[in-house]
Short mmCIF file of C-alpha atoms and ligand atoms in Angstrom, two decimals:
data_model
loop_
_atom_site.label_atom_id
_atom_site.label_comp_id
_atom_site.label_asym_id
_atom_site.label_seq_id
_atom_site.Cartn_x
_atom_site.Cartn_y
_atom_site.Cartn_z
CA UNK A 27 -21.27 -0.54 0.41
CA UNK A 28 -20.28 2.86 2.05
CA UNK A 29 -20.07 6.26 -0.36
CA UNK A 30 -20.13 9.07 -0.07
CA UNK A 31 -22.37 10.22 -2.68
CA UNK A 32 -25.81 8.67 -2.46
CA UNK A 33 -28.01 11.65 -2.80
CA UNK A 34 -28.48 12.11 -6.34
CA UNK A 35 -29.29 8.33 -6.54
CA UNK A 36 -32.42 6.39 -6.61
CA UNK A 37 -31.32 3.17 -6.89
CA UNK A 38 -28.58 1.41 -5.08
CA UNK A 39 -25.11 0.79 -6.72
CA UNK A 40 -25.03 -2.80 -8.91
CA UNK A 41 -22.58 -5.11 -6.82
CA UNK A 42 -20.32 -5.41 -9.86
CA UNK A 43 -20.09 -2.23 -10.54
CA UNK A 44 -19.23 -1.30 -7.38
CA UNK A 45 -16.57 -3.27 -6.97
CA UNK A 46 -15.50 -2.64 -10.55
CA UNK A 47 -15.10 1.40 -9.48
CA UNK A 48 -13.90 0.96 -6.15
CA UNK A 49 -9.97 1.42 -5.27
CA UNK A 50 -10.13 0.35 -1.77
CA UNK A 51 -8.20 -2.77 -2.54
CA UNK A 52 -5.07 -0.39 -3.52
CA UNK A 53 -5.38 3.20 -2.45
CA UNK A 54 -5.47 2.13 1.40
CA UNK A 55 -1.61 2.32 0.96
CA UNK A 56 -2.55 5.97 1.40
CA UNK A 57 -4.05 6.17 4.69
CA UNK A 58 -1.02 8.41 5.79
CA UNK A 59 -1.09 10.38 3.38
CA UNK A 60 -4.92 10.98 3.27
CA UNK A 61 -4.96 12.04 6.98
CA UNK A 62 -2.10 13.97 6.26
CA UNK A 63 -3.25 16.26 4.02
CA UNK A 64 -7.07 16.50 5.67
CA UNK A 65 -5.41 17.69 9.08
CA UNK A 66 -3.89 20.61 6.95
CA UNK A 67 -6.51 21.20 5.17
CA UNK A 68 -8.62 21.74 8.66
CA UNK A 69 -6.04 23.17 10.19
CA UNK A 70 -6.14 25.95 7.09
CA UNK A 71 -10.19 26.24 7.22
CA UNK A 72 -9.94 26.82 11.09
CA UNK A 73 -7.41 29.32 9.96
CA UNK A 74 -9.61 31.04 7.34
CA UNK A 75 -12.37 31.38 9.65
CA UNK A 76 -14.33 28.64 7.44
CA UNK A 77 -14.44 26.21 10.83
CA UNK A 78 -14.24 27.23 14.43
CA UNK A 79 -10.92 26.58 16.54
CA UNK A 80 -13.42 23.92 18.39
CA UNK A 81 -14.14 21.94 15.19
CA UNK A 82 -10.84 21.94 14.26
CA UNK A 83 -9.43 20.45 17.29
CA UNK A 84 -12.02 18.01 17.51
CA UNK A 85 -11.27 16.92 13.59
CA UNK A 86 -7.63 16.83 14.24
CA UNK A 87 -8.02 14.41 17.49
CA UNK A 88 -10.80 12.12 15.39
CA UNK A 89 -8.24 12.03 12.38
CA UNK A 90 -4.95 11.27 14.46
CA UNK A 91 -6.96 8.66 16.65
CA UNK A 92 -7.90 6.92 12.86
CA UNK A 93 -4.39 6.93 12.06
CA UNK A 94 -2.98 5.66 15.21
CA UNK A 95 -5.53 3.02 15.39
CA UNK A 96 -4.82 1.45 11.87
CA UNK A 97 -1.42 2.04 12.66
CA UNK A 98 -1.77 -0.56 15.60
CA UNK A 99 -3.88 -2.91 13.37
CA UNK A 100 -6.77 -2.22 15.82
CA UNK A 101 -9.06 -0.29 12.68
CA UNK A 102 -8.97 -2.46 9.66
CA UNK A 103 -9.64 -0.61 6.48
CA UNK A 104 -12.10 -3.09 4.56
CA UNK A 105 -14.24 -3.18 1.08
CA UNK A 106 -17.03 -1.45 3.03
CA UNK A 107 -15.76 1.50 1.69
CA UNK A 108 -15.41 2.78 -1.80
CA UNK A 109 -11.80 4.27 -1.59
CA UNK A 110 -9.74 5.55 0.99
CA UNK A 111 -10.99 9.06 1.32
CA UNK A 112 -14.46 7.73 1.77
CA UNK A 113 -13.22 5.55 4.40
CA UNK A 114 -11.23 8.21 6.68
CA UNK A 115 -14.24 10.72 6.24
CA UNK A 116 -17.11 7.91 7.24
CA UNK A 117 -14.75 6.66 10.51
CA UNK A 118 -14.38 10.26 11.44
CA UNK A 119 -18.01 11.19 11.21
CA UNK A 120 -18.38 8.07 13.07
CA UNK A 121 -16.05 8.90 15.57
CA UNK A 122 -16.80 12.57 16.07
CA UNK A 123 -20.11 13.13 15.06
CA UNK A 124 -21.07 16.53 13.27
CA UNK A 125 -17.88 18.40 12.88
CA UNK A 126 -16.48 15.49 10.94
CA UNK A 127 -19.53 16.44 7.91
CA UNK A 128 -17.36 19.68 8.00
CA UNK A 129 -14.27 18.09 6.63
CA UNK A 130 -14.66 18.10 3.32
CA UNK A 131 -15.66 21.90 2.89
CA UNK A 132 -13.90 23.26 0.04
CA UNK A 133 -12.51 20.13 -0.94
CA UNK A 134 -13.09 17.15 -3.81
CA UNK A 135 -12.00 13.75 -4.12
CA UNK A 136 -10.04 14.78 -7.22
CA UNK A 137 -7.76 17.15 -5.39
CA UNK A 138 -7.62 14.98 -2.33
CA UNK A 139 -6.34 12.07 -4.84
CA UNK A 140 -4.08 13.90 -6.53
CA UNK A 141 -2.67 14.99 -2.77
CA UNK A 142 -2.51 11.53 -1.75
CA UNK A 143 -0.41 10.67 -4.38
CA UNK A 144 1.98 13.54 -4.35
CA UNK A 145 2.80 12.76 -1.10
CA UNK A 146 3.15 9.18 -1.21
CA UNK A 147 5.69 9.77 -4.66
CA UNK A 148 7.70 12.13 -2.84
CA UNK A 149 8.03 10.29 -0.03
CA UNK A 150 9.18 7.25 -1.93
CA UNK A 151 11.79 9.29 -4.39
CA UNK A 152 13.11 9.97 -1.10
CA UNK A 153 13.33 6.24 -0.34
CA UNK A 154 14.41 5.20 -3.79
CA UNK A 155 17.36 8.03 -4.01
CA UNK A 156 18.86 6.43 -0.54
CA UNK A 157 18.50 2.77 -1.96
CA UNK A 158 20.63 4.01 -5.00
CA UNK A 159 23.19 5.87 -2.85
CA UNK A 160 23.50 2.80 -0.78
CA UNK A 161 24.38 0.85 -3.99
CA UNK A 162 26.53 3.72 -5.60
CA UNK A 163 28.28 3.66 -1.80
CA UNK A 164 29.33 -0.49 -2.00
CA UNK A 165 30.11 0.30 -6.17
CA UNK A 166 32.43 3.01 -4.74
CA UNK A 167 34.44 0.61 -2.09
CA UNK A 168 34.99 -2.29 -5.38
CA UNK A 169 36.14 0.68 -7.30
CA UNK A 170 38.81 1.90 -5.01
CA UNK A 171 39.81 -1.90 -4.45
CA UNK A 172 39.86 -3.08 -7.82
CA UNK A 173 41.98 0.09 -10.03
CA UNK A 174 44.86 -2.77 -10.41
CA UNK A 175 42.70 -5.46 -11.64
CA UNK A 176 42.78 -6.10 -15.19
CA UNK A 177 40.21 -7.27 -17.16
CA UNK A 178 39.18 -7.14 -20.82
CA UNK A 179 37.08 -4.32 -21.97
CA UNK A 180 34.27 -5.75 -24.87
CA UNK A 181 32.69 -4.50 -27.66
CA UNK A 182 30.32 -6.14 -29.67
CA UNK A 183 31.14 -8.52 -26.68
CA UNK A 184 34.52 -9.30 -27.94
CA UNK A 185 37.51 -8.79 -26.51
CA UNK A 186 38.68 -4.92 -27.23
CA UNK A 187 40.94 -3.63 -24.97
CA UNK A 188 41.92 -4.06 -21.35
CA UNK A 189 40.82 -2.21 -18.75
CA UNK A 190 40.50 -2.23 -15.29
CA UNK A 191 37.68 -3.83 -13.01
CA UNK A 192 37.26 -0.45 -11.60
CA UNK A 193 36.83 1.25 -14.64
CA UNK A 194 34.20 -1.23 -15.70
CA UNK A 195 32.43 -0.99 -12.22
CA UNK A 196 32.48 3.54 -12.44
CA UNK A 197 30.75 2.92 -15.74
CA UNK A 198 27.81 1.85 -13.52
CA UNK A 199 28.88 4.15 -10.62
CA UNK A 200 28.54 7.03 -13.01
CA UNK A 201 24.41 5.57 -14.87
CA UNK A 202 23.51 5.63 -10.94
CA UNK A 203 24.63 8.66 -10.25
CA UNK A 204 22.66 10.09 -13.05
CA UNK A 205 19.72 7.82 -11.88
CA UNK A 206 19.71 9.70 -8.48
CA UNK A 207 20.07 13.31 -10.25
CA UNK A 208 16.75 12.60 -12.32
CA UNK A 209 15.04 11.50 -9.07
CA UNK A 210 16.02 15.05 -7.68
CA UNK A 211 14.63 16.42 -10.57
CA UNK A 212 11.59 15.30 -10.55
CA UNK A 213 11.36 15.85 -6.60
CA UNK A 214 11.70 19.52 -7.02
CA UNK A 215 9.36 19.74 -10.43
CA UNK A 216 6.57 17.93 -8.63
CA UNK A 217 6.77 19.47 -5.58
CA UNK A 218 3.91 21.63 -5.53
CA UNK A 219 0.78 21.34 -3.72
CA UNK A 220 -2.85 20.58 -5.71
CA UNK A 221 -4.82 21.22 -2.33
CA UNK A 222 -7.80 23.17 -2.69
CA UNK A 223 -8.40 22.83 -6.75
CA UNK A 224 -11.71 21.81 -5.89
CA UNK A 225 -13.07 19.52 -8.72
CA UNK A 226 -11.69 21.58 -11.30
CA UNK A 227 -12.84 24.98 -10.75
CA UNK A 228 -11.07 25.74 -7.42
CA UNK A 229 -13.67 27.05 -5.15
CA UNK A 230 -15.73 29.49 -3.34
CA UNK A 231 -14.20 29.18 0.24
CA UNK A 232 -11.47 31.98 0.74
CA UNK A 233 -8.80 29.00 1.43
CA UNK A 234 -5.54 29.77 1.97
CA UNK A 235 -3.53 27.42 -0.47
CA UNK A 236 -0.02 28.80 0.53
CA UNK A 237 -0.87 27.69 4.18
CA UNK A 238 -1.66 24.15 3.33
CA UNK A 239 0.93 23.73 0.92
CA UNK A 240 4.00 24.54 3.37
CA UNK A 241 2.23 22.82 6.19
CA UNK A 242 2.45 19.78 4.23
CA UNK A 243 6.16 20.80 3.01
CA UNK A 244 5.77 22.37 -0.98
CA UNK A 245 7.60 24.72 -2.03
CA UNK A 246 4.32 26.28 -3.05
CA UNK A 247 0.85 25.74 -4.47
CA UNK A 248 -0.23 24.53 -8.02
CA UNK A 249 -1.00 27.41 -10.47
CA UNK A 250 -3.97 26.14 -12.61
CA UNK A 251 -6.79 24.01 -10.69
CA UNK A 252 -7.66 22.37 -13.69
CA UNK A 253 -4.08 20.83 -14.08
CA UNK A 254 -3.52 20.17 -10.74
CA UNK A 255 -6.61 17.42 -10.74
CA UNK A 256 -5.41 16.01 -14.19
CA UNK A 257 -1.70 16.42 -13.89
CA UNK A 258 -0.25 13.34 -13.94
CA UNK A 259 3.19 13.88 -15.29
CA UNK A 260 5.05 13.49 -12.09
CA UNK A 261 4.40 9.76 -12.32
CA UNK A 262 5.14 9.68 -15.63
CA UNK A 263 8.47 10.95 -14.96
CA UNK A 264 9.00 8.91 -11.65
CA UNK A 265 7.86 5.50 -13.94
CA UNK A 266 10.68 6.74 -16.53
CA UNK A 267 13.47 7.48 -14.20
CA UNK A 268 12.66 3.93 -12.53
CA UNK A 269 12.69 1.84 -15.82
CA UNK A 270 15.83 3.68 -16.71
CA UNK A 271 17.16 2.54 -13.33
CA UNK A 272 15.94 -1.04 -14.04
CA UNK A 273 17.53 -0.76 -17.46
CA UNK A 274 20.75 -0.35 -15.65
CA UNK A 275 20.09 -3.15 -12.87
CA UNK A 276 19.39 -5.29 -16.29
CA UNK A 277 22.31 -4.89 -17.82
CA UNK A 278 24.63 -4.90 -14.87
CA UNK A 279 22.96 -8.16 -14.11
CA UNK A 280 22.98 -9.39 -17.47
CA UNK A 281 26.71 -8.75 -17.33
CA UNK A 282 26.83 -10.45 -13.73
CA UNK A 283 25.20 -13.48 -15.13
CA UNK A 284 28.01 -14.04 -18.44
CA UNK A 285 30.55 -13.57 -15.26
CA UNK A 286 29.32 -15.87 -13.57
CA UNK A 287 29.22 -18.26 -16.17
CA UNK A 288 31.37 -21.68 -16.48
CA UNK A 289 32.70 -19.82 -19.31
CA UNK A 290 34.28 -16.63 -17.65
CA UNK A 291 34.61 -17.45 -14.63
CA UNK A 292 35.44 -13.75 -13.49
CA UNK A 293 33.32 -13.97 -10.33
CA UNK A 294 31.43 -15.99 -8.02
CA UNK A 295 28.17 -15.19 -6.89
CA UNK A 296 28.09 -15.68 -2.89
CA UNK A 297 26.02 -18.89 -1.73
CA UNK A 298 23.51 -16.00 -0.38
CA UNK A 299 22.58 -14.71 -3.48
CA UNK A 300 22.72 -17.96 -5.80
CA UNK A 301 20.01 -21.32 -5.83
CA UNK A 302 20.26 -24.64 -6.65
CA UNK A 303 18.73 -27.06 -9.05
CA UNK A 304 16.10 -29.33 -8.09
CA UNK A 305 17.27 -32.26 -10.39
CA UNK A 306 20.98 -31.04 -11.19
CA UNK A 307 23.18 -31.20 -7.89
CA UNK A 308 26.01 -29.23 -9.49
CA UNK A 309 24.24 -25.93 -10.26
CA UNK A 310 24.27 -22.73 -8.62
CA UNK A 311 22.13 -20.38 -10.37
CA UNK A 312 22.01 -16.51 -10.62
CA UNK A 313 18.68 -16.30 -9.94
CA UNK A 314 18.93 -12.45 -8.45
CA UNK A 315 20.17 -11.26 -11.19
CA UNK A 316 17.92 -12.92 -13.74
CA UNK A 317 14.82 -11.86 -11.52
CA UNK A 318 16.32 -8.39 -11.38
CA UNK A 319 16.65 -8.41 -15.47
CA UNK A 320 13.07 -9.83 -15.83
CA UNK A 321 11.29 -7.42 -13.37
CA UNK A 322 12.85 -4.30 -15.70
CA UNK A 323 9.81 -5.87 -17.91
CA UNK A 324 7.10 -4.88 -15.14
CA UNK A 325 8.37 -1.28 -14.82
CA UNK A 326 8.56 -0.47 -18.16
CA UNK A 327 5.10 -2.05 -18.37
CA UNK A 328 3.66 0.23 -15.93
CA UNK A 329 5.38 3.80 -17.57
CA UNK A 330 3.42 2.10 -20.63
CA UNK A 331 0.58 2.14 -19.01
CA UNK A 332 0.07 5.18 -17.53
CA UNK A 333 1.68 7.13 -20.82
CA UNK A 334 -1.01 5.04 -22.82
CA UNK A 335 -4.09 5.66 -20.03
CA UNK A 336 -3.42 9.27 -20.07
CA UNK A 337 -2.92 10.20 -23.91
CA UNK A 338 -6.65 10.52 -24.74
CA UNK A 339 -8.07 11.88 -21.29
CA UNK A 340 -9.64 15.27 -21.78
CA UNK A 341 -9.45 17.68 -19.01
CA UNK A 342 -9.81 17.77 -15.84
CA UNK A 343 -10.56 14.55 -13.80
CA UNK A 344 -11.67 11.54 -15.41
CA UNK A 345 -11.34 7.78 -13.57
CA UNK A 346 -9.25 6.45 -15.91
CA UNK A 347 -6.68 7.77 -13.72
CA UNK A 348 -7.12 5.76 -10.81
CA UNK A 349 -5.29 3.44 -12.91
CA UNK A 350 -2.14 5.17 -11.59
CA UNK A 351 -1.89 3.77 -8.50
CA UNK A 352 -1.32 -0.10 -8.43
CA UNK A 353 1.01 0.72 -11.43
CA UNK A 354 2.92 3.10 -9.53
CA UNK A 355 2.68 1.35 -6.41
CA UNK A 356 4.18 -1.86 -7.89
CA UNK A 357 7.10 -0.29 -10.14
CA UNK A 358 8.09 1.29 -6.80
CA UNK A 359 7.91 -1.69 -4.53
CA UNK A 360 10.02 -3.96 -7.60
CA UNK A 361 12.57 -1.02 -7.90
CA UNK A 362 13.27 -0.79 -4.40
CA UNK A 363 13.59 -4.78 -3.90
CA UNK A 364 15.52 -4.95 -6.66
CA UNK A 365 18.14 -2.19 -5.94
CA UNK A 366 18.44 -3.48 -2.16
CA UNK A 367 19.16 -6.78 -3.20
CA UNK A 368 21.65 -5.89 -6.40
CA UNK A 369 23.47 -3.95 -3.31
CA UNK A 370 23.64 -7.23 -1.20
CA UNK A 371 24.56 -9.17 -4.42
CA UNK A 372 27.42 -7.33 -5.49
CA UNK A 373 28.91 -6.33 -2.28
CA UNK A 374 29.34 -9.99 -1.72
CA UNK A 375 30.25 -11.10 -5.12
CA UNK A 376 33.73 -12.51 -5.50
CA UNK A 377 36.12 -11.37 -8.40
CA UNK A 378 38.53 -13.45 -9.86
CA UNK A 379 41.87 -11.82 -10.33
CA UNK A 380 43.87 -13.88 -12.12
CA UNK A 381 41.16 -15.38 -14.75
CA UNK A 382 40.06 -11.65 -15.34
CA UNK A 383 43.52 -10.75 -16.40
CA UNK A 384 44.57 -14.35 -18.15
CA UNK A 385 41.37 -13.72 -19.90
CA UNK A 386 42.35 -10.39 -20.96
CA UNK A 387 46.00 -11.13 -22.36
CA UNK A 388 44.59 -14.19 -23.85
CA UNK A 389 42.40 -11.92 -26.29
CA UNK A 390 44.78 -10.00 -27.60
CA UNK A 391 43.31 -6.53 -25.82
CA UNK A 392 47.22 -5.39 -25.92
CA UNK A 393 47.03 -5.39 -30.12
CA UNK A 394 45.81 -1.72 -30.38
CA UNK A 395 49.24 -1.27 -28.14
CA UNK A 396 51.62 -3.76 -29.90
CA UNK A 397 50.61 -1.24 -33.26
CA UNK A 398 51.49 1.91 -31.06
CA UNK A 399 54.64 0.29 -29.94
CA UNK A 400 55.35 0.23 -34.04
CA UNK A 401 53.82 3.23 -34.80
CA UNK A 402 56.20 4.96 -31.63
CA UNK A 403 59.27 3.54 -33.63
CA UNK A 404 58.47 5.00 -36.64
CA UNK A 405 56.02 2.67 -38.59
CA UNK A 406 53.16 4.44 -40.27
CA UNK A 407 49.70 3.33 -38.24
CA UNK A 408 48.27 1.53 -41.12
CA UNK A 409 51.42 -0.71 -41.91
CA UNK A 410 51.67 -1.20 -38.10
CA UNK A 411 48.13 -1.86 -38.08
CA UNK A 412 48.86 -4.76 -40.90
CA UNK A 413 52.04 -6.57 -39.14
CA UNK A 414 49.95 -6.83 -35.88
CA UNK A 415 47.17 -8.48 -37.64
CA UNK A 416 50.15 -11.08 -38.96
CA UNK A 417 51.30 -11.26 -35.25
CA UNK A 418 47.65 -11.97 -34.43
CA UNK A 419 47.05 -14.77 -37.11
CA UNK A 420 50.33 -16.40 -35.50
CA UNK A 421 49.66 -16.45 -32.15
CA UNK A 422 46.21 -18.30 -33.17
CA UNK A 423 47.94 -20.83 -34.87
CA UNK A 424 50.17 -21.47 -32.56
CA UNK A 425 47.23 -21.31 -29.59
CA UNK A 426 49.30 -18.94 -27.94
CA UNK A 427 48.83 -15.02 -26.82
CA UNK A 428 51.20 -12.06 -27.77
CA UNK A 429 53.48 -12.02 -24.50
CA UNK A 430 53.91 -15.43 -25.20
CA UNK A 431 56.16 -15.21 -28.61
CA UNK A 432 59.61 -15.39 -28.67
CA UNK A 433 61.92 -11.74 -29.63
CA UNK A 434 62.95 -14.22 -32.76
CA UNK A 435 59.37 -14.42 -33.70
CA UNK A 436 58.11 -11.40 -33.38
CA UNK A 437 61.34 -9.97 -35.27
CA UNK A 438 60.53 -12.41 -37.96
CA UNK A 439 57.46 -10.75 -38.71
CA UNK A 440 58.95 -7.26 -38.09
CA UNK A 441 62.70 -6.41 -37.53
CA UNK A 442 61.46 -3.18 -35.56
CA UNK A 443 60.68 -5.27 -32.50
CA UNK A 444 62.77 -5.01 -29.61
CA UNK A 445 62.86 -6.85 -26.24
CA UNK A 446 60.65 -3.89 -24.31
CA UNK A 447 57.65 -4.83 -26.59
CA UNK A 448 56.86 -7.13 -24.10
CA UNK A 449 56.70 -4.15 -21.08
CA UNK A 450 54.77 -2.18 -23.70
CA UNK A 451 51.71 -4.84 -24.34
CA UNK A 452 51.78 -5.79 -20.53
CA UNK A 453 47.77 -5.48 -19.38
CA UNK A 454 49.84 -2.70 -16.41
CA UNK A 455 51.32 -0.70 -19.23
CA UNK A 456 48.34 -0.64 -21.56
CA UNK A 457 46.30 0.34 -19.03
CA UNK A 458 48.46 2.74 -17.04
CA UNK A 459 48.96 4.47 -20.46
CA UNK A 460 45.18 5.31 -20.63
CA UNK A 461 45.51 8.84 -18.46
CA UNK A 462 42.78 10.82 -19.55
CA UNK A 463 40.46 12.06 -17.36
CA UNK A 464 37.65 9.29 -17.57
CA UNK A 465 40.26 6.34 -18.73
CA UNK A 466 40.91 2.98 -16.75
CA UNK A 467 44.64 4.03 -15.82
CA UNK A 468 45.00 4.24 -11.65
CA UNK A 469 46.15 8.18 -11.87
CA UNK A 470 43.46 8.54 -13.56
CA UNK A 471 40.72 6.79 -11.62
CA UNK A 472 41.69 8.12 -8.57
CA UNK A 473 41.03 11.16 -9.45
CA UNK A 474 37.46 10.66 -10.45
CA UNK A 475 37.23 8.18 -7.46
CA UNK A 476 38.10 11.55 -5.37
CA UNK A 477 35.60 13.70 -7.53
CA UNK A 478 32.44 10.83 -6.47
CA UNK A 479 33.46 10.41 -3.17
CA UNK A 480 32.91 14.20 -2.67
CA UNK A 481 29.68 13.78 -4.60
CA UNK A 482 28.44 10.99 -2.19
CA UNK A 483 29.32 13.65 0.36
CA UNK A 484 27.59 16.35 -0.46
CA UNK A 485 24.83 14.73 -2.02
CA UNK A 486 23.79 12.88 1.22
CA UNK A 487 19.58 12.92 0.16
CA UNK A 488 17.55 15.10 -1.55
CA UNK A 489 17.28 17.86 0.16
CA UNK A 490 13.62 20.20 0.03
N1 LIG B 515 -10.07 6.51 -6.22
C1 LIG B 515 -10.18 7.61 -7.29
C2 LIG B 515 -8.71 7.80 -7.87
O1 LIG B 515 -8.35 7.04 -7.73
C3 LIG B 515 -10.24 8.87 -6.27
C4 LIG B 515 -10.87 10.11 -6.64
C5 LIG B 515 -12.25 10.10 -7.57
N2 LIG B 515 -12.94 11.03 -7.86
C6 LIG B 515 -13.98 11.02 -8.52
N3 LIG B 515 -14.67 11.91 -8.72
N4 LIG B 515 -14.69 9.97 -8.31
O2 LIG B 515 -8.74 8.45 -8.61
#
């Protein structure tokens, strides 16, 4: 047991209590951030005359040595230490002796852990943003390729009106674009430095909080020391944004699972992204899509868990907050894994264009357009709706689609039909006549593709 706070205690901590309290098993993930924060802190202490230049040099060298040794696997982070902060400080003192004992001047583990988590989350937001951007790039390529791949659009999972695959995927493009915007918002809102807040009430040392904030790439220092050590809003916001990303991935996965089923056969997932059955030789299962859908639950769980943990905590720091870490780390790793795999899966998936188009035709997705045809020939919409209803009934009885009816058959139901009805209800016409921005026609889609290409160029990454 290596603790930083033995002085006022007369007994050893009970081993079970020690284990229960310790966070080293998971907060060791923060060693880089902890060392980076410490280097900024002592640099500032020296600039303010609290430490000498020489002491600062010794401490910084020692900290860099620890970083290097941990990176190279020479120094192991073990459960002998309570948390990552104790590990770094104890190692420093072991390495450099007396000056090492000055590292913690004007600092508390409360502002230290608040800083470490912010540094960690900030880097991860950038990484997740890049992964979502790569997904958007893959989607945009698919969109460009499929502006004339006709398929049924659904409402209530019932075939509704024809759209294109580009249009359908384009819906997800907009969702993931908003996901990136959310990440960027969070990044800028959280980018204020808590270091220098002390345990809760600032410190009596002449700290230069602007300096540490700028050394660590923050917009500035936080403005209330009690808030600084107890704020976990940004974690909740991140978990909420991650939950939304997972919700989008999960919806898309659900569609892919349906499309990949024997009944639909709209797509075929690449062998590299499918798995087999141990008993049924014919099976090729969409496990990756299912797992992405399934893992959505654990990211939601992290969000509800941190929200619940935070809801009854009085100001300022309380140990409850230690619970944020495993949940946040797990949610971040889960989302990164899911986004990357999903990108690979969708970019290698084969779309069966003919099946999709046939399905659109067979589902009477052009029925609205047949009614519009009658309206254009002077029939009131309500009557047109009823006439097309009769056509559909007729087709259902004969097990044919609207475009398979003969002109005589059409005219026996309404004399208004002429032979241009076939062109009016072709999938191409149905789609191409929908030209308003946001609609599926090639013309409208091309405008949106252009806008989104520019968006990707202008938003290559989150800028500080
Ligand atoms: N392991 C703690 C956490 O994750 C670090 C802060 C400890 N501060 C304290 N006063 N015990 O929140």
